[in-house]
């Protein structure tokens, strides 16, 4: 079990660290996305979703005529924008392919399309943590699932291996080298053990039908049966083909207000309009995630031309709701600010758990090297990958935020270049780790992370009209809170850099000259007797008759 724990954690550890850290910051991906679009004004109050939906639908009639489907994302307490994407008409698609998608961002107060810098925002970190990048999505998700299974094995085998893990949680020996790393690894593991097990298993459940499709394929033979099963489990409204007869769309705000009366004024997700401007138009309004620990869709389905309610779905049955609860626990969309911060902190502890496990592997083996200055290749490679994966990833993520502020606004494929800069910076940290001595590389990259994180608020103040002091004065806690968090993370990196720089590994005890030969009778002379034993023998001699 010990070997299984060590090798399961090591072989997938570098990818798991990246998955954990990017997944951790994804709990605030909406806030990160707002920070990465500083042109969009801070909304002190959330506008009425019904009025916003009506404004955007009117705008889409001009912006996306002939589209077979609109999907409108409404603003809420965490998002200051309204967004929309729509399918391009099939006539505009290439032969043999479906139409593409158009996207736009709107000012909720006016419904007008707004011009903001092209960025993927925090969505990149969310997508990267379960499908990576520069590879087919299907392959990336399979790789993430394999790593998650390794993590699950490491968690179970770790609990079995460390029989005193709960006792060790209350014991931390500072400055003891390998012992300190093991104590930190144990404490971080126990602190969030239920969360780590939950987040790993539910992460596998989110894509269970891709990883284990055979039961579904065996039960449902035809494509129509599989589609019906999907609609039942995931609660999707039935699709209706266009009639080919033009018809005006009924007022969307009236339909939205019916949904508000049932679910709450701001507890709405999306408004989807199928076949707009057609006699068979349909409007589907989905419920938001507030006060509901399930991602299973709940919707109200309306006739788009009359506004009449056709269907209202609220439960997917036992199997569907079980999956919905597990996915919701993984994503944490239902969490209020306090619970979201708790998610963030415990997930950050999980990231540190993986990182300390990787470092512990090298610390434990370094003491056994014949010459620590000239390690064997496998040890050298693991140590360098640790440096780039742990210290380098923080710099890469900060580098993407720097690119968001520094890249020209009119550059082609600007959002893609933000992502490219993430990997370019990360690759540069790997090169640095390969060419520098290990300890110096750790210290230098940790200090580079301090600079990259701590100077971001200053960069924002120089490149936008929303500096930290103005955000705090106006009550904009999205901008202000994110930049204060960057400083806290910079302080954490500084503490690690200082501790790493001051650390001096204990020298191995020198082998005595005669240690290799067998001890002679003269070597076992009375002078080698411990003082307490010698004193006891003297006392016995005096007591003898």
Coordinates of C-alpha atoms in Angstrom, one line a residue:
X1 CA 0.0 0.0 0.0
X2 CA 2.9 2.4 0.7
X3 CA 4.4 1.7 -2.7
X4 CA 1.0 2.1 -4.4
X5 CA 0.5 5.4 -2.6
X6 CA 3.9 6.7 -3.5
X7 CA 3.8 5.8 -7.2
X8 CA 0.2 6.7 -7.8
X9 CA 0.8 10.1 -6.3
X10 CA 4.1 10.6 -8.2
X11 CA 3.2 9.5 -11.7
X12 CA 0.1 11.7 -11.8
X13 CA 1.3 14.3 -9.3
X14 CA 2.3 17.0 -11.7
X15 CA -0.9 17.0 -13.6
X16 CA -2.9 16.6 -10.4
X17 CA -1.2 19.7 -8.9
X18 CA -2.2 21.7 -12.0
X19 CA -5.8 20.3 -11.9
X20 CA -6.1 21.1 -8.2
X21 CA -4.8 24.7 -8.5
X22 CA -6.7 25.7 -11.6
X23 CA -9.8 24.0 -10.2
X24 CA -9.3 25.9 -6.9
X25 CA -9.3 29.4 -8.6
X26 CA -12.3 28.3 -10.7
X27 CA -14.5 28.7 -7.7
X28 CA -14.1 32.4 -8.5
X29 CA -14.0 32.2 -12.2
X30 CA -16.9 34.7 -12.6
X31 CA -14.9 37.3 -10.5
X32 CA -11.7 36.6 -12.5
X33 CA -13.6 37.1 -15.7
X34 CA -14.9 40.5 -14.5
X35 CA -11.4 41.5 -13.6
X36 CA -10.2 40.5 -17.0
X37 CA -12.8 42.8 -18.7
X38 CA -12.2 46.2 -16.9
X39 CA -14.1 48.0 -19.6
X40 CA -17.4 46.7 -18.2
X41 CA -18.7 48.9 -15.4
X42 CA -19.3 47.6 -11.9
X43 CA -23.0 47.0 -11.2
X44 CA -23.9 48.2 -7.7
X45 CA -27.3 46.6 -8.1
X46 CA -28.5 43.6 -10.2
X47 CA -30.9 44.8 -12.9
X48 CA -34.3 43.2 -13.3
X49 CA -33.7 40.0 -15.3
X50 CA -37.0 40.2 -17.1
X51 CA -36.2 43.6 -18.5
X52 CA -32.7 42.5 -19.4
X53 CA -34.0 39.5 -21.4
X54 CA -36.4 41.6 -23.3
X55 CA -33.7 44.2 -24.2
X56 CA -31.3 41.5 -25.4
X57 CA -33.9 39.6 -27.4
X58 CA -34.8 42.8 -29.2
X59 CA -31.1 43.4 -30.0
X60 CA -30.6 39.8 -31.2
X61 CA -33.4 40.3 -33.8
X62 CA -31.0 42.7 -35.5
X63 CA -27.7 41.1 -34.6
X64 CA -28.6 37.4 -35.4
X65 CA -31.4 37.3 -37.9
X66 CA -32.2 33.9 -39.2
X67 CA -30.5 32.1 -36.3
X68 CA -32.2 28.9 -35.3
X69 CA -31.4 29.4 -31.6
X70 CA -30.5 32.2 -29.1
X71 CA -29.2 31.6 -25.6
X72 CA -29.2 34.5 -23.2
X73 CA -27.2 34.5 -20.0
X74 CA -28.7 36.9 -17.4
X75 CA -26.7 38.9 -14.9
X76 CA -26.7 38.0 -11.2
X77 CA -24.9 39.0 -8.0
X78 CA -21.6 37.6 -9.3
X79 CA -21.7 38.8 -12.9
X80 CA -22.1 42.3 -14.1
X81 CA -22.8 41.5 -17.7
X82 CA -25.4 39.8 -19.9
X83 CA -24.1 37.5 -22.6
X84 CA -25.6 35.7 -25.5
X85 CA -24.5 33.1 -28.0
X86 CA -26.5 32.0 -31.0
X87 CA -26.3 29.4 -33.8
X88 CA -25.4 30.7 -37.2
X89 CA -27.9 29.9 -39.9
X90 CA -27.2 26.6 -41.7
X91 CA -27.0 28.5 -45.0
X92 CA -23.9 30.2 -43.7
X93 CA -22.2 27.0 -42.8
X94 CA -19.7 25.0 -44.9
X95 CA -21.1 22.1 -46.9
X96 CA -21.5 19.1 -44.7
X97 CA -21.1 21.0 -41.4
X98 CA -23.4 22.5 -38.9
X99 CA -23.6 26.3 -38.5
X100 CA -21.1 27.9 -36.1
X101 CA -21.8 30.1 -33.1
X102 CA -21.8 33.9 -32.6
X103 CA -21.2 35.5 -29.3
X104 CA -21.6 39.0 -27.8
X105 CA -21.6 40.8 -24.5
X106 CA -24.3 43.3 -23.5
X107 CA -24.8 46.1 -21.1
X108 CA -27.7 44.9 -18.9
X109 CA -28.9 48.5 -18.3
X110 CA -29.3 49.3 -22.0
X111 CA -29.2 46.0 -23.9
X112 CA -26.6 47.4 -26.2
X113 CA -23.7 45.3 -27.3
X114 CA -20.5 46.5 -25.5
X115 CA -17.0 46.4 -26.7
X116 CA -14.6 44.7 -24.2
X117 CA -11.2 43.1 -24.7
X118 CA -11.3 39.7 -26.2
X119 CA -10.5 37.2 -23.3
X120 CA -11.6 33.8 -22.1
X121 CA -11.4 35.1 -18.6
X122 CA -11.6 32.6 -15.7
X123 CA -13.3 30.1 -18.0
X124 CA -9.8 29.0 -19.2
X125 CA -8.7 27.9 -15.7
X126 CA -12.0 26.0 -15.3
X127 CA -11.7 24.2 -18.7
X128 CA -8.0 23.5 -18.2
X129 CA -8.5 21.7 -14.9
X130 CA -10.5 18.9 -16.5
X131 CA -9.6 18.9 -20.2
X132 CA -6.2 20.6 -20.4
X133 CA -5.3 22.4 -23.7
X134 CA -3.7 21.9 -27.1
X135 CA -5.2 18.5 -27.4
X136 CA -8.7 17.1 -28.4
X137 CA -11.2 17.7 -25.7
X138 CA -12.1 14.0 -25.6
X139 CA -8.5 13.0 -25.0
X140 CA -8.0 15.7 -22.4
X141 CA -11.0 14.6 -20.4
X142 CA -9.8 11.0 -20.5
X143 CA -6.4 12.0 -19.3
X144 CA -8.0 14.1 -16.5
X145 CA -10.2 11.1 -15.5
X146 CA -7.1 8.8 -15.4
X147 CA -5.4 11.3 -13.1
X148 CA -8.5 11.6 -10.9
X149 CA -8.6 7.8 -10.6
X150 CA -4.9 7.9 -9.6
X151 CA -5.8 10.5 -7.0
X152 CA -8.6 8.4 -5.6
X153 CA -6.2 5.4 -5.3
X154 CA -3.7 7.6 -3.6
X155 CA -6.2 8.9 -1.1
X156 CA -7.4 5.4 -0.1
X157 CA -4.0 3.9 0.1
X158 CA -2.7 6.9 2.0
X159 CA -5.3 6.4 4.7
X160 CA -4.4 2.7 5.0
X161 CA -0.7 3.4 5.0
X162 CA -0.7 6.2 7.6
X163 CA -2.3 4.4 10.5
X164 CA -1.6 7.3 12.9
X165 CA -2.7 9.9 10.4
X166 CA -5.3 11.5 12.7
X167 CA -2.8 11.7 15.6
X168 CA -0.1 13.1 13.4
X169 CA -2.5 15.9 12.4
X170 CA -1.9 17.5 15.8
X171 CA 1.8 17.1 15.6
X172 CA 4.0 19.3 13.4
X173 CA 7.8 19.4 13.8
X174 CA 9.1 22.5 12.2
X175 CA 12.6 22.6 10.7
X176 CA 13.1 18.8 10.8
X177 CA 13.6 18.2 7.1
X178 CA 11.9 15.1 5.9
X179 CA 9.9 14.8 9.1
X180 CA 8.5 18.3 8.6
X181 CA 7.4 17.6 5.0
X182 CA 5.7 14.4 6.1
X183 CA 4.0 16.2 9.0
X184 CA 2.8 18.9 6.6
X185 CA 1.6 16.3 4.1
X186 CA -0.3 14.4 6.8
X187 CA -1.9 17.5 8.3
X188 CA -3.1 18.9 4.9
X189 CA -4.4 15.5 4.0
X190 CA -6.5 15.0 7.2
X191 CA -7.6 18.7 7.3
X192 CA -9.6 18.2 4.1
X193 CA -9.8 14.4 3.8
X194 CA -13.7 14.3 3.3
X195 CA -13.5 17.1 0.8
X196 CA -10.6 15.6 -1.1
X197 CA -12.4 12.3 -1.4
X198 CA -15.7 14.0 -2.4
X199 CA -14.1 16.3 -4.9
X200 CA -12.2 13.5 -6.6
X201 CA -15.0 11.0 -6.8
X202 CA -17.6 13.6 -7.9
X203 CA -15.1 14.8 -10.5
X204 CA -15.2 11.3 -12.1
X205 CA -19.0 11.3 -11.8
X206 CA -19.3 14.5 -13.9
X207 CA -18.1 12.6 -16.9
X208 CA -19.2 9.1 -16.0
X209 CA -21.1 8.5 -19.2
X210 CA -18.0 9.2 -21.2
X211 CA -15.8 6.9 -19.0
X212 CA -18.3 4.1 -18.7
X213 CA -20.8 4.2 -21.6
X214 CA -21.4 0.5 -21.9
X215 CA -24.4 0.2 -19.6
X216 CA -26.2 3.0 -21.5
X217 CA -25.2 1.6 -24.9
X218 CA -26.6 -1.8 -23.8
X219 CA -29.9 -0.5 -22.4
X220 CA -30.7 1.9 -25.2
X221 CA -30.2 0.5 -28.7
X222 CA -31.2 3.3 -31.0
X223 CA -30.2 7.0 -31.2
X224 CA -33.8 8.0 -30.5
X225 CA -33.8 5.9 -27.3
X226 CA -30.5 7.3 -26.1
X227 CA -31.8 10.9 -26.8
X228 CA -34.9 10.2 -24.8
X229 CA -32.9 8.8 -21.9
X230 CA -30.6 11.9 -22.0
X231 CA -33.6 14.2 -22.0
X232 CA -35.1 12.3 -19.0
X233 CA -31.9 12.2 -16.9
X234 CA -30.7 15.8 -17.7
X235 CA -34.3 17.3 -18.0
X236 CA -34.1 18.7 -21.5
X237 CA -37.2 20.1 -23.2
X238 CA -38.3 18.4 -26.5
X239 CA -36.9 19.9 -29.7
X240 CA -39.4 21.2 -32.3
X241 CA -38.7 21.7 -35.9
X242 CA -39.4 25.1 -37.5
X243 CA -42.8 25.4 -39.2
X244 CA -41.5 27.6 -41.9
X245 CA -44.2 30.2 -41.2
X246 CA -43.0 33.7 -39.9
X247 CA -44.5 34.8 -36.7
X248 CA -43.8 37.5 -34.1
X249 CA -42.2 36.5 -30.8
X250 CA -44.4 37.1 -27.7
X251 CA -43.0 39.4 -25.0
X252 CA -40.2 37.5 -23.3
X253 CA -40.3 39.6 -20.2
X254 CA -43.8 38.2 -19.4
X255 CA -42.5 34.7 -19.5
X256 CA -39.5 35.5 -17.4
X257 CA -41.7 37.1 -14.7
X258 CA -43.7 33.8 -14.5
X259 CA -40.4 32.0 -13.8
X260 CA -39.5 34.7 -11.3
X261 CA -42.8 34.2 -9.5
X262 CA -41.9 30.5 -9.1
X263 CA -38.1 30.5 -8.4
X264 CA -37.3 34.0 -7.2
X265 CA -36.5 37.4 -8.7
X266 CA -32.8 36.7 -9.4
X267 CA -32.7 32.9 -9.3
X268 CA -32.7 32.4 -13.1
X269 CA -30.1 30.8 -15.3
X270 CA -30.5 31.2 -19.0
X271 CA -33.3 32.1 -21.5
X272 CA -33.1 30.0 -24.7
X273 CA -35.2 30.8 -27.7
X274 CA -35.5 28.1 -30.4
X275 CA -36.9 29.0 -33.8
X276 CA -37.3 32.7 -33.2
X277 CA -39.5 34.5 -35.7
X278 CA -41.2 31.2 -36.6
X279 CA -44.6 29.8 -35.8
X280 CA -43.0 27.0 -33.8
X281 CA -40.9 29.3 -31.6
X282 CA -40.2 28.0 -28.1
X283 CA -38.8 29.8 -25.1
X284 CA -37.1 27.8 -22.3
X285 CA -36.2 29.5 -19.0
X286 CA -33.9 27.5 -16.7
X287 CA -33.6 27.9 -13.0
X288 CA -30.5 29.2 -11.3
X289 CA -28.3 27.3 -8.8
X290 CA -29.1 29.4 -5.7
X291 CA -30.4 27.4 -2.7
X292 CA -30.3 24.2 -4.7
X293 CA -27.6 21.6 -4.3
X294 CA -28.2 20.0 -7.7
X295 CA -27.2 20.8 -11.3
X296 CA -30.1 18.9 -12.8
X297 CA -31.9 21.4 -15.0
X298 CA -35.3 22.8 -13.9
X299 CA -37.0 24.6 -16.6
X300 CA -40.3 26.3 -17.8
X301 CA -41.1 25.7 -21.5
X302 CA -43.3 28.3 -23.3
X303 CA -44.9 28.6 -26.7
X304 CA -42.8 31.5 -28.1
X305 CA -45.6 33.0 -30.2
X306 CA -48.4 33.0 -27.5
X307 CA -46.4 33.0 -24.3
X308 CA -48.4 30.0 -23.0
X309 CA -46.7 27.6 -20.6
X310 CA -46.3 24.2 -22.2
X311 CA -44.2 22.3 -19.7
X312 CA -42.6 22.7 -16.3
X313 CA -40.0 20.2 -15.2
X314 CA -38.7 20.1 -11.7
X315 CA -37.3 16.6 -11.0
X316 CA -35.2 14.1 -12.9
X317 CA -35.9 11.1 -10.8
X318 CA -33.6 9.3 -8.4
X319 CA -30.7 8.6 -10.7
X320 CA -30.7 12.0 -12.3
X321 CA -31.0 13.9 -9.1
X322 CA -28.2 11.7 -7.5
X323 CA -25.9 12.6 -10.3
X324 CA -27.0 16.3 -10.2
X325 CA -26.2 16.5 -6.4
X326 CA -22.8 15.0 -7.0
X327 CA -22.0 17.4 -9.8
X328 CA -23.2 20.3 -7.8
X329 CA -21.0 19.4 -4.8
X330 CA -18.1 19.3 -7.2
X331 CA -18.8 22.7 -8.8
X332 CA -20.0 24.5 -5.8
X333 CA -22.2 26.9 -7.8
X334 CA -24.8 26.8 -5.0
X335 CA -22.4 28.2 -2.4
X336 CA -22.8 31.6 -0.8
X337 CA -19.7 33.8 -0.4
X338 CA -18.7 32.3 2.9
X339 CA -19.1 28.7 1.7
X340 CA -17.3 29.6 -1.6
X341 CA -14.3 30.8 0.4
X342 CA -14.3 27.6 2.4
X343 CA -14.4 25.6 -0.8
X344 CA -11.4 27.7 -2.0
X345 CA -9.4 27.3 1.2
X346 CA -9.9 23.5 1.5
X347 CA -9.2 23.0 -2.2
X348 CA -6.0 25.1 -1.8
X349 CA -5.0 22.8 1.1
X350 CA -5.6 19.9 -1.3
X351 CA -3.3 21.6 -3.8
X352 CA -0.7 21.9 -1.1
X353 CA -1.2 18.2 -0.1
X354 CA -0.3 17.2 -3.7
X355 CA 2.7 19.6 -3.7
X356 CA 4.1 18.4 -0.4
X357 CA 3.8 14.8 -1.5
X358 CA 5.8 15.5 -4.6
X359 CA 8.5 17.4 -2.6
X360 CA 8.5 14.7 0.0
X361 CA 9.5 12.1 -2.6
X362 CA 12.7 14.0 -3.4
X363 CA 13.5 15.0 0.2
X364 CA 13.2 11.4 1.4
X365 CA 15.6 10.1 -1.3
X366 CA 18.1 13.0 -1.3
X367 CA 19.4 11.9 2.1
X368 CA 20.2 8.5 0.6
X369 CA 22.1 9.7 -2.4
X370 CA 25.8 8.8 -2.5
X371 CA 26.5 12.3 -3.8
X372 CA 23.6 14.8 -3.5
X373 CA 25.4 17.1 -5.9
X374 CA 25.4 14.5 -8.6
X375 CA 22.0 12.6 -8.4
X376 CA 20.9 10.0 -10.8
X377 CA 18.9 11.1 -13.8
X378 CA 15.5 9.9 -12.5
X379 CA 15.9 11.9 -9.3
X380 CA 17.2 14.9 -11.2
X381 CA 14.2 14.9 -13.6
X382 CA 11.6 14.5 -10.8
X383 CA 13.2 17.4 -8.8
X384 CA 13.1 19.7 -11.9
X385 CA 9.6 18.8 -12.8
X386 CA 8.5 19.5 -9.2
X387 CA 10.1 23.0 -9.4
X388 CA 8.3 23.8 -12.7
X389 CA 5.0 22.2 -11.8
X390 CA 4.7 23.9 -8.4
X391 CA 6.6 27.2 -8.5
X392 CA 6.3 27.6 -12.2
X393 CA 2.5 27.2 -12.4
X394 CA 1.9 30.2 -10.1
X395 CA 4.0 32.4 -12.4
X396 CA 2.3 31.1 -15.5
X397 CA -1.2 31.9 -14.1
X398 CA -0.1 35.3 -13.1
X399 CA 1.6 35.7 -16.5
X400 CA -1.8 35.2 -18.1
X401 CA -3.2 38.0 -16.1
X402 CA -0.3 40.2 -17.1
X403 CA -0.9 39.4 -20.7
X404 CA -4.6 40.4 -20.3
X405 CA -3.4 43.9 -19.4
X406 CA -0.5 44.3 -21.7
X407 CA -1.5 42.7 -25.0
X408 CA -2.8 45.2 -27.6
X409 CA -6.6 45.3 -27.8
X410 CA -6.7 45.0 -31.6
X411 CA -4.4 42.0 -31.9
X412 CA -5.9 39.1 -33.9
X413 CA -7.0 36.2 -31.7
X414 CA -6.2 38.1 -28.5
X415 CA -7.9 35.6 -26.2
X416 CA -5.8 32.8 -27.7
X417 CA -2.6 34.8 -27.2
X418 CA -3.5 35.1 -23.5
X419 CA -3.5 31.3 -23.3
X420 CA -0.4 31.0 -25.4
X421 CA 1.4 33.4 -22.9
X422 CA 0.3 31.1 -20.0
X423 CA 2.1 28.2 -21.6
X424 CA 5.1 30.2 -22.8
X425 CA 5.7 31.5 -19.3
X426 CA 5.2 28.0 -17.8
X427 CA 7.7 26.5 -20.4
X428 CA 10.2 29.2 -19.5
X429 CA 10.1 28.2 -15.8
X430 CA 10.8 24.6 -16.8
X431 CA 13.8 25.7 -18.8
X432 CA 15.0 27.7 -15.8
X433 CA 14.5 24.7 -13.5
X434 CA 16.6 22.6 -15.9
X435 CA 19.6 24.9 -16.1
X436 CA 19.9 26.1 -12.5
X437 CA 20.9 24.3 -9.3
X438 CA 17.8 22.9 -7.6
X439 CA 17.7 25.1 -4.5
X440 CA 18.5 28.3 -6.4
X441 CA 15.8 27.4 -8.9
X442 CA 13.3 27.0 -6.1
X443 CA 14.2 30.3 -4.5
X444 CA 14.5 32.3 -7.7
X445 CA 11.2 31.1 -9.1
X446 CA 9.3 31.6 -5.8
X447 CA 10.5 35.2 -5.7
X448 CA 9.5 35.6 -9.3
X449 CA 6.1 34.4 -8.3
X450 CA 6.0 37.0 -5.5
X451 CA 6.9 39.8 -8.0
X452 CA 4.4 38.5 -10.6
X453 CA 1.5 38.4 -8.1
X454 CA 2.3 41.5 -6.0
X455 CA 2.8 43.8 -8.9
X456 CA -0.5 42.9 -10.7
X457 CA -2.5 45.5 -8.8
X458 CA 0.0 48.2 -9.7
X459 CA -0.1 47.1 -13.3
X460 CA -3.9 47.3 -13.2
X461 CA -3.7 50.9 -11.8
X462 CA -1.4 51.9 -14.6
X463 CA -3.4 50.4 -17.4
X464 CA -7.0 50.9 -16.3
X465 CA -9.1 53.6 -14.6
X466 CA -10.0 51.1 -11.8
X467 CA -7.1 51.1 -9.3
X468 CA -7.4 49.2 -6.0
X469 CA -8.1 52.3 -3.9
X470 CA -10.9 53.4 -6.2
X471 CA -12.4 49.9 -6.2
X472 CA -12.4 49.8 -2.4
X473 CA -13.8 53.3 -2.1
X474 CA -16.7 52.5 -4.5
X475 CA -17.5 49.1 -2.9
X476 CA -16.3 47.1 -5.9
X477 CA -15.3 44.0 -4.0
X478 CA -14.8 42.0 -7.2
X479 CA -11.8 44.1 -8.3
X480 CA -10.7 45.0 -4.7
X481 CA -11.1 41.5 -3.3
X482 CA -9.2 39.8 -6.1
X483 CA -6.3 42.2 -5.9
X484 CA -6.1 41.9 -2.1
X485 CA -6.1 38.1 -2.6
X486 CA -3.2 38.4 -5.0
X487 CA -1.2 40.2 -2.3
X488 CA -2.0 37.5 0.3
X489 CA -0.8 34.8 -2.2
X490 CA 2.3 36.9 -2.9
X491 CA 3.0 36.9 0.9
X492 CA 2.6 33.1 1.0
X493 CA 5.1 32.7 -1.9
X494 CA 7.5 35.0 -0.1
X495 CA 7.3 32.9 3.1
X496 CA 8.1 29.8 1.1
X497 CA 11.0 31.5 -0.7
X498 CA 12.5 32.7 2.7
X499 CA 12.1 29.2 4.3
X500 CA 13.6 27.5 1.2
X501 CA 16.5 29.9 1.1
X502 CA 17.3 29.4 4.8
X503 CA 17.0 25.6 4.8
X504 CA 20.2 23.7 5.3
X505 CA 19.9 20.0 4.8
X506 CA 21.5 18.0 7.6
X507 CA 24.9 16.5 6.6
X508 CA 25.1 12.7 6.6
X509 CA 27.1 11.4 9.5
X510 CA 30.6 10.6 8.4
X511 CA 31.6 6.9 8.4
X512 CA 34.3 6.2 10.9
X513 CA 37.5 4.7 9.6
X514 CA 37.1 1.4 11.3
X515 CA 33.4 1.1 11.0
X516 CA 33.6 -1.4 8.1
X517 CA 35.7 -4.0 9.9
X518 CA 34.4 -6.4 12.6
X519 CA 34.8 -5.2 16.1
X520 CA 37.7 -6.9 18.0
X521 CA 37.8 -7.8 21.6
X522 CA 39.9 -4.8 22.3
X523 CA 37.3 -2.6 20.6
X524 CA 34.8 -3.7 23.2
X525 CA 36.8 -2.4 26.1
X526 CA 35.1 -1.0 29.2
X527 CA 35.6 2.5 28.0
X528 CA 32.8 2.0 25.5
X529 CA 30.3 1.2 28.4
X530 CA 27.7 3.8 28.9
X531 CA 28.1 5.9 32.1
X532 CA 24.9 4.7 33.7
X533 CA 25.8 1.0 33.1
X534 CA 29.3 1.5 34.5
X535 CA 27.9 3.2 37.6
X536 CA 25.6 0.2 38.1
X537 CA 28.4 -2.3 38.0
X538 CA 30.4 -0.3 40.6
X539 CA 27.5 -0.3 42.9
X540 CA 27.1 -4.1 42.6
X541 CA 30.8 -4.6 43.4
X542 CA 30.5 -2.5 46.6
X543 CA 27.5 -4.5 47.7
X544 CA 29.2 -7.9 47.1
X545 CA 30.5 -9.7 50.2

